[in-house]
Short mmCIF file of C-alpha atoms in Angstrom, two decimals:
data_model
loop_
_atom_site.label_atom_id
_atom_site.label_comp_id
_atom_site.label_asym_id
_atom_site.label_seq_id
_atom_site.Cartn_x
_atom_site.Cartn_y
_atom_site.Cartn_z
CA UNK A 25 65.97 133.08 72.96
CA UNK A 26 67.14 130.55 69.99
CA UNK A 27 67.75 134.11 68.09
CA UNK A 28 71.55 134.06 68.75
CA UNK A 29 72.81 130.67 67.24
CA UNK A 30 73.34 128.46 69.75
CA UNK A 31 73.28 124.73 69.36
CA UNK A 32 71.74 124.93 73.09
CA UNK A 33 69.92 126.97 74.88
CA UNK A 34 71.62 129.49 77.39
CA UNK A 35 71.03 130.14 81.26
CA UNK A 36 69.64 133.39 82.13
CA UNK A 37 72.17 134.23 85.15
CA UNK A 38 70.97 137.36 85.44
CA UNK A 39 68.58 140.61 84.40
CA UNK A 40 68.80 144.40 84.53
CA UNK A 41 66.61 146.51 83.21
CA UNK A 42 65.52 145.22 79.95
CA UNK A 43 68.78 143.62 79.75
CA UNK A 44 69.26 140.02 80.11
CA UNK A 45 72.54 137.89 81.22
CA UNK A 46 72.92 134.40 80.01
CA UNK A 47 75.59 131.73 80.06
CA UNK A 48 76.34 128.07 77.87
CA UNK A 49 75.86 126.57 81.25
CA UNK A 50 74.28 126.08 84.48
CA UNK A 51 75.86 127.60 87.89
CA UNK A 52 77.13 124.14 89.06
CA UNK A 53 79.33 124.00 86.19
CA UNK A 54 82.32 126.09 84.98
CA UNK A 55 80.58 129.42 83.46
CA UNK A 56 82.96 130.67 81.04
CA UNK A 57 80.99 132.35 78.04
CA UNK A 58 78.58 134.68 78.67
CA UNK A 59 75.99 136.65 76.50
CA UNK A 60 73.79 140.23 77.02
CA UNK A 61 70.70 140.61 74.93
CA UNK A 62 67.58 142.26 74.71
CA UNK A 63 64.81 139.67 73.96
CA UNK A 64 62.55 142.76 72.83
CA UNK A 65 65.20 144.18 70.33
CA UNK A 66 67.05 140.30 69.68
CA UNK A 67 69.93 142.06 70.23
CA UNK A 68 73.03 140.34 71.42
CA UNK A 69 76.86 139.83 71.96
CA UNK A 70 79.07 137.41 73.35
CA UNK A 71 81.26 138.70 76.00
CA UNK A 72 84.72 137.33 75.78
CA UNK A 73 85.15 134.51 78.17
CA UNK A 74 86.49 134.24 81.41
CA UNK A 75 89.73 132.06 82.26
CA UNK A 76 88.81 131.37 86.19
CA UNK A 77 87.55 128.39 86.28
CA UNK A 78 85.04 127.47 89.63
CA UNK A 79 81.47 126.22 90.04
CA UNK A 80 78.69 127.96 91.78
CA UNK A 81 79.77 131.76 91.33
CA UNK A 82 78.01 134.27 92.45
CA UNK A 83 77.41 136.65 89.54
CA UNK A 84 76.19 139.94 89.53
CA UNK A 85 74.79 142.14 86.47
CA UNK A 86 74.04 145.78 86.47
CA UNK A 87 73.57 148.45 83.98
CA UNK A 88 73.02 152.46 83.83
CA UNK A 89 69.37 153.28 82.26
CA UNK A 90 69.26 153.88 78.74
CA UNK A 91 67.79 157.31 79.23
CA UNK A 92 66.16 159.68 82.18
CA UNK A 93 62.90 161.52 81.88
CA UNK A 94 62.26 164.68 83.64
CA UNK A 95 59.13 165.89 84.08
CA UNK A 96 58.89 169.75 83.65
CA UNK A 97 55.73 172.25 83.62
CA UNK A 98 52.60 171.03 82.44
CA UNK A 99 52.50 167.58 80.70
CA UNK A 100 55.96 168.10 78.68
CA UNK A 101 59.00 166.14 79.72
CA UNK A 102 62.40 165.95 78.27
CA UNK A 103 64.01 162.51 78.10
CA UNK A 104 68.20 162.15 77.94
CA UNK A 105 69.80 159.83 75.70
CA UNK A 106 72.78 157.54 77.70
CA UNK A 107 74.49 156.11 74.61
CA UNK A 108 77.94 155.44 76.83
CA UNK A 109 75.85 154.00 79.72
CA UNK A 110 77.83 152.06 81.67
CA UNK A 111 77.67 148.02 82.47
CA UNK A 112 79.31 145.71 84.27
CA UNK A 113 78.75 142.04 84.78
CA UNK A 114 80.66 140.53 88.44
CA UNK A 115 81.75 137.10 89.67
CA UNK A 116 82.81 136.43 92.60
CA UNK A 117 84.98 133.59 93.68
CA UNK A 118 87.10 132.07 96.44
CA UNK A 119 90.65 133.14 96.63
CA UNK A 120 91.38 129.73 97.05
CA UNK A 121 90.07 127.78 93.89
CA UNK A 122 91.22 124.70 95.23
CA UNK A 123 88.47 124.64 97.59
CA UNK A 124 84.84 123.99 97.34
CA UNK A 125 82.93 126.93 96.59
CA UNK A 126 79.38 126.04 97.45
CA UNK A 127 79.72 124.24 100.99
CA UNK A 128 83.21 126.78 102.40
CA UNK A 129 83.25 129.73 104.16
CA UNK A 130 85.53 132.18 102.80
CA UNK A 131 87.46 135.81 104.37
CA UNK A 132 89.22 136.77 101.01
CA UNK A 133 87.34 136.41 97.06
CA UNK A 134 88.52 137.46 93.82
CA UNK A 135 86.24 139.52 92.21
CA UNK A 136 85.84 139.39 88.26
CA UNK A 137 84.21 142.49 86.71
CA UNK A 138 83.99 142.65 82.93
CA UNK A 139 83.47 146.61 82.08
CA UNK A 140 81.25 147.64 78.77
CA UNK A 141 84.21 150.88 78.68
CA UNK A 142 87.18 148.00 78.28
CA UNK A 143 85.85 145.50 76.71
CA UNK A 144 87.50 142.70 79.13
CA UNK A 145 87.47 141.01 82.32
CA UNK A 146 89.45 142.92 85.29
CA UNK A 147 90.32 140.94 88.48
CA UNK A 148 90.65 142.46 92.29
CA UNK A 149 91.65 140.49 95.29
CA UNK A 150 88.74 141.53 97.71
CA UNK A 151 88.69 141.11 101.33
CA UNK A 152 85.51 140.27 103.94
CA UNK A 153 85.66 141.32 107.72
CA UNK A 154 83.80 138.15 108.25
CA UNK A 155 84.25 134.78 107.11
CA UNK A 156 80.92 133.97 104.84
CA UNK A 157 80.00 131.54 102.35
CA UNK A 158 78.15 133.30 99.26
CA UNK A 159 74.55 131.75 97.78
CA UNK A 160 75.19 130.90 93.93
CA UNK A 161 71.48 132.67 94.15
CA UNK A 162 70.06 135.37 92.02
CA UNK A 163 71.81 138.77 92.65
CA UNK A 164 69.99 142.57 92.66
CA UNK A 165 71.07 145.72 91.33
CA UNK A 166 69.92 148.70 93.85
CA UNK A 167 71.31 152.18 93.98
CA UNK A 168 73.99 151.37 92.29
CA UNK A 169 75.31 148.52 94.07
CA UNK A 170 74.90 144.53 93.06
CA UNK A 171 73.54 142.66 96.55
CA UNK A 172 73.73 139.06 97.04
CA UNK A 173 72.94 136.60 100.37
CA UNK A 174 75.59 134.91 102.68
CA UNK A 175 75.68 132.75 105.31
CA UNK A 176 78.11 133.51 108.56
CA UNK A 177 80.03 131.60 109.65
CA UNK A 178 80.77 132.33 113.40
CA UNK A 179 77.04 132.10 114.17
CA UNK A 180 74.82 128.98 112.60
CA UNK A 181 71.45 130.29 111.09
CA UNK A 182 72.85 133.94 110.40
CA UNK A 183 72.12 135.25 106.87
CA UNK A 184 72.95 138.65 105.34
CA UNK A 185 72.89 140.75 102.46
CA UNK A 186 76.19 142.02 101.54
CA UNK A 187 77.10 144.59 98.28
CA UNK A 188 79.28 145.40 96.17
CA UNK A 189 79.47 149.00 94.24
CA UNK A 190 81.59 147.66 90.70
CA UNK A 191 81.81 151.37 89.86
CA UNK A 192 84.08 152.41 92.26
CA UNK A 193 87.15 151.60 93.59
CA UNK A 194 89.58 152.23 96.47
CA UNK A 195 86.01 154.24 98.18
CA UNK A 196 87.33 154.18 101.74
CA UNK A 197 84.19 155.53 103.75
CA UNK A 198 82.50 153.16 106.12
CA UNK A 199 79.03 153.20 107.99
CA UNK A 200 78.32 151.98 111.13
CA UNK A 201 76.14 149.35 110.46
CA UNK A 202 77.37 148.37 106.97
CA UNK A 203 81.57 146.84 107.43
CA UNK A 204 83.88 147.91 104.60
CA UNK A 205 86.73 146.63 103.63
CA UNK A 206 88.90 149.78 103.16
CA UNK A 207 91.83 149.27 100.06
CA UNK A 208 92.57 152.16 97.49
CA UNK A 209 92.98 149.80 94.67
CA UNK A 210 90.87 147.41 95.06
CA UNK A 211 87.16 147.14 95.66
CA UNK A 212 85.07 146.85 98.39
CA UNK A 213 82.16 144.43 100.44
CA UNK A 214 80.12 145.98 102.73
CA UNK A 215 78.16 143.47 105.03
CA UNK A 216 74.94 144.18 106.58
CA UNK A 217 74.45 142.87 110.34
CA UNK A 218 73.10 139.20 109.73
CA UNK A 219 70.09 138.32 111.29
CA UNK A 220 68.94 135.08 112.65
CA UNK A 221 66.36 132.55 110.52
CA UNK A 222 66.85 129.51 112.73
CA UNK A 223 66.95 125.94 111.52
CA UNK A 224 64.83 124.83 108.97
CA UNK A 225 64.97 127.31 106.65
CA UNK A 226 65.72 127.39 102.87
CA UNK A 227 68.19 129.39 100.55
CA UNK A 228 67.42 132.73 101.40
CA UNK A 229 66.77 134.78 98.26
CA UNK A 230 66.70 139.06 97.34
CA UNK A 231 64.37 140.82 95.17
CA UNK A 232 62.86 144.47 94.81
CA UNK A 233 59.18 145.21 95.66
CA UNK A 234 58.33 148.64 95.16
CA UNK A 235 61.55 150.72 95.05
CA UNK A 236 62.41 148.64 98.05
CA UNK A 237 65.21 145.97 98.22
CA UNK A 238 63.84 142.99 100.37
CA UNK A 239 65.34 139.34 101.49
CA UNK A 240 63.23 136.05 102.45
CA UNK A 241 63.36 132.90 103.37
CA UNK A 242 60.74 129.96 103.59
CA UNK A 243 61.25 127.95 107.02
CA UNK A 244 59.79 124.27 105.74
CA UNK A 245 60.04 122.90 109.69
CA UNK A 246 57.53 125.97 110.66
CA UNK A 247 55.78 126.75 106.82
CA UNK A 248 56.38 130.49 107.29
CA UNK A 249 57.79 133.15 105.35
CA UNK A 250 59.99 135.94 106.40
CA UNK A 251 60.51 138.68 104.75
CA UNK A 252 63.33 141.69 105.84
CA UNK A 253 64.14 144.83 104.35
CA UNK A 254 67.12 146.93 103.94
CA UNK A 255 65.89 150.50 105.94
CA UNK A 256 67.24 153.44 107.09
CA UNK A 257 66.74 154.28 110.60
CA UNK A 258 65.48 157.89 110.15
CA UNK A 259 65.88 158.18 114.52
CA UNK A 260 69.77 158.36 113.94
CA UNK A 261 70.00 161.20 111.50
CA UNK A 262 72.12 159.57 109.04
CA UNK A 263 71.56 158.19 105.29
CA UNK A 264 74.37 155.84 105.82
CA UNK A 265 72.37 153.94 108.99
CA UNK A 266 71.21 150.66 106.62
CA UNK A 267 70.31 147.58 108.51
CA UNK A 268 67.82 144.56 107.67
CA UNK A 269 64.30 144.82 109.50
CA UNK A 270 62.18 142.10 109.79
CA UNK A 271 58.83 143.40 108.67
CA UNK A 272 56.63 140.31 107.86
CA UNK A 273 56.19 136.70 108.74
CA UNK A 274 53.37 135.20 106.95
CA UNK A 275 52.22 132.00 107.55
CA UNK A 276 51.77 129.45 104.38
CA UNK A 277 48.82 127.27 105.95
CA UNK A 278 47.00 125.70 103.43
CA UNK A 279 44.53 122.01 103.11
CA UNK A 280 45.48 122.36 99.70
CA UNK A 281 48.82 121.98 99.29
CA UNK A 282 51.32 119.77 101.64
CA UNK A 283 53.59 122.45 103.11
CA UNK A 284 56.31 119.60 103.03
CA UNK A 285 56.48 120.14 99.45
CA UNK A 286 55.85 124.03 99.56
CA UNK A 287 58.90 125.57 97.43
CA UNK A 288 58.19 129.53 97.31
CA UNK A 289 59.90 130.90 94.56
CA UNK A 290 59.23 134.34 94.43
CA UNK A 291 57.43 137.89 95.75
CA UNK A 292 55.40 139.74 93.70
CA UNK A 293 57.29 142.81 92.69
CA UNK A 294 54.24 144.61 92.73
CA UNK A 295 51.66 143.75 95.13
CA UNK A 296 53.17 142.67 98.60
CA UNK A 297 50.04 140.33 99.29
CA UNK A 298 50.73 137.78 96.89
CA UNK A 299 54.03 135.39 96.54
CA UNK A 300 54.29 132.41 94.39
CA UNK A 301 55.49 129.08 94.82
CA UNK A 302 55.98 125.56 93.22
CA UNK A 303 54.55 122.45 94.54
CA UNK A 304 55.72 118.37 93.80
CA UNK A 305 52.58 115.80 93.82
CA UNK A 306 54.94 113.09 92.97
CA UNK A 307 54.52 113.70 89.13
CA UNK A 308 54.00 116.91 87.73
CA UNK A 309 55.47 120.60 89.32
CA UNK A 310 52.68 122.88 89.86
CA UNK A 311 53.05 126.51 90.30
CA UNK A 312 50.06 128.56 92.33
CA UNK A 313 49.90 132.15 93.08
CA UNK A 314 49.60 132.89 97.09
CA UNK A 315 47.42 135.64 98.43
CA UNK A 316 48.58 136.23 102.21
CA UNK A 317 45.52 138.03 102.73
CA UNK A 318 42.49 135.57 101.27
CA UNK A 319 44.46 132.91 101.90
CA UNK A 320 43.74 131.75 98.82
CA UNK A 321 45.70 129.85 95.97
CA UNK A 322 45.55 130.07 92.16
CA UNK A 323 47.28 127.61 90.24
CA UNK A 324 48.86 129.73 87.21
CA UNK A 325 50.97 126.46 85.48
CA UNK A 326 51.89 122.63 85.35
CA UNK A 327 55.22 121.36 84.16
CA UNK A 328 56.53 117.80 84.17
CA UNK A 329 60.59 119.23 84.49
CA UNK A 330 62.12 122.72 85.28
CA UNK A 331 65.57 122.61 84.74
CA UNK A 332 66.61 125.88 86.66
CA UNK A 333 63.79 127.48 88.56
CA UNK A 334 65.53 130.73 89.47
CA UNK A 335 63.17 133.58 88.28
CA UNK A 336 64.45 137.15 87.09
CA UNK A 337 62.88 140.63 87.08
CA UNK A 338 62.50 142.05 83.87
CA UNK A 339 61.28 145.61 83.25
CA UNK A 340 60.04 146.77 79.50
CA UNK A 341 61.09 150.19 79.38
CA UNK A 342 59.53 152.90 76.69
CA UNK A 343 62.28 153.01 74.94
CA UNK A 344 64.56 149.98 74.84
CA UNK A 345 68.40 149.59 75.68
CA UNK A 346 70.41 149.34 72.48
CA UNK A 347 73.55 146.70 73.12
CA UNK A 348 76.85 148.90 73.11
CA UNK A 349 79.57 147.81 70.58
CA UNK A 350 82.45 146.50 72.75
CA UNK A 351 85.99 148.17 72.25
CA UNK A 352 88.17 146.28 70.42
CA UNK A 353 91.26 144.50 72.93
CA UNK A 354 94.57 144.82 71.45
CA UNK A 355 95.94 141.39 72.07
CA UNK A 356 100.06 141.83 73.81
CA UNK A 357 102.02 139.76 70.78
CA UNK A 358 104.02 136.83 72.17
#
């Protein structure tokens, strides 16, 4: 993406749609100066930057579709235009910026959300019912809501998903199984019931497979991966009823590759039998494709150095997202 005239290349942060969020620099750094483009279009524009200044923020990116198709009689289908469609990009940081963000457990966050309808970064003081420490890890856009991972902090080897809905504020319903934090002007967490992972396992990560929003982690000590998913319990009659299930554990046995060194980066979004991971020999990274079924790898790449090995989803709609013009800001004189 050297399309946008930087001296260096930027950090993809995050991805929505066909919509992609970068930043000058990595997420153990200050990220001040963000940028949305669309590498199919090479469309871009600079956000204006953020003041807060805290390493390893969460950050969250989510956008309306450009348009919606609906399918009528026959093989005709009318497609609507969104040319206001709405997007917000979120950070997420300790109330406390004197503390260390990556390795503290945290009750109350401020949460940054630039708007695409203001043209500028909005802060709310934002309250958890549990004391959690975020993962700086990729974030996912579902229903509506952004979802990260968090560690609790009462109970050691807990992890969650909690959300975040940056398109409403002061919402004061609650679920039983999802915690709110209830505050008309402000907005709102809701945490998911933690489950247990034990020791040994890595940063747990989210992604979407299928229409389905999933979490896993890879537990070195035992080489397995666990995957949950965020369900509804259809037994209690209620669309509000979310909760994680556990609904895999595959085991990554292999004479191929040492599972010491086993790093498993990411699900396929498309076929649930296959996950990929990266591999150290001591000199080069290699990257193999996992079939749970065969049991079989495929080595798909070889790299010497990977600076950030997060990977994004990106979907390439039919038509693609046009970037909005930003509203001009009326700066307050002096």
């Amino acid at each position: 993406m050297g399309f946008h005239g930087l001296k260096e290349k930027p950090y993809v942060v995050g991805t929505c749609n066909d919509l992609v969020l970068c930043c000058q620099t990595r997420h153990d750094q200050d990220q001040l100066d963000f940028y949305i483009c669309n590498p199919c279009t090479r469309q871009w524009i600079a956000l204006p930057p953020t003041t807060r200044r805290c390493t390893n923020v969460p950050v969250g990116f989510i956008c309306d579709r450009y348009y919606e198709e609906n399918s009528t009689s026959g093989t005709n289908s009318t497609v609507n235009i969104k040319k206001d469609y709405r997007c917000k990009v979120v950070r997420i940081l300790p109330h406390d910026l004197s503390e260390d963000n990556y390795f503290t457990h945290f009750s109350k966050f401020i949460v940054e959300v630039f708007s695409f309808e203001t043209g500028e970064w909005r802060e709310s003081i934002v309250s958890s019912p549990r004391s959690i420490r975020f993962e700086p890890a990729t974030s996912v856009a579902y229903n509506g809501m952004l979802y990260w991972t968090y560690w609790q902090y009462e109970s050691v080897g807990q992890i969650g998903l909690i959300g975040l809905d940056p398109f409403v504020i002061g919402n004061s319903s609650a679920s039983p199984n999802g915690d709110e934090t209830v505050d008309d002007d402000h907005y709102q967490f809701r945490l998911f019931d933690a489950v247990y992972c034990g020791f040994g396992f890595d940063m747990p990560w989210i992604c979407m497979r299928r229409g389905r929003l999933q979490m896993w982690g890879y537990n070195y000590r035992d080489a397995d991966l666990t995957v949950w998913e965020l369900t509804c319990d259809d037994d209690l009659g209620s669309a509000d009823e979310f909760y994680l299930k556990n609904v895999s554990v595959f085991p990554v046995t292999t004479c191929e590759v040492s599972e010491s060194n086993v790093v498993v980066l990411a699900l396929d979004p498309n076929d649930e039998d296959i996950f990929y991971v990266e591999v150290y020999d001591g000199s080069f990274l290699n990257y193999f494709m996992y079939n749970i079924c065969t049991r079989k790898w495929s080595k798909v790449a070889i790299t010497k150095h990977v600076e950030d090995d997060h990977l994004f989803r990106l979907v390439l709609p039919w038509w693609p997202t046009p970037l909005r013009k930003l509203p001009v800001v009326e700066e307050l004189p002096i």
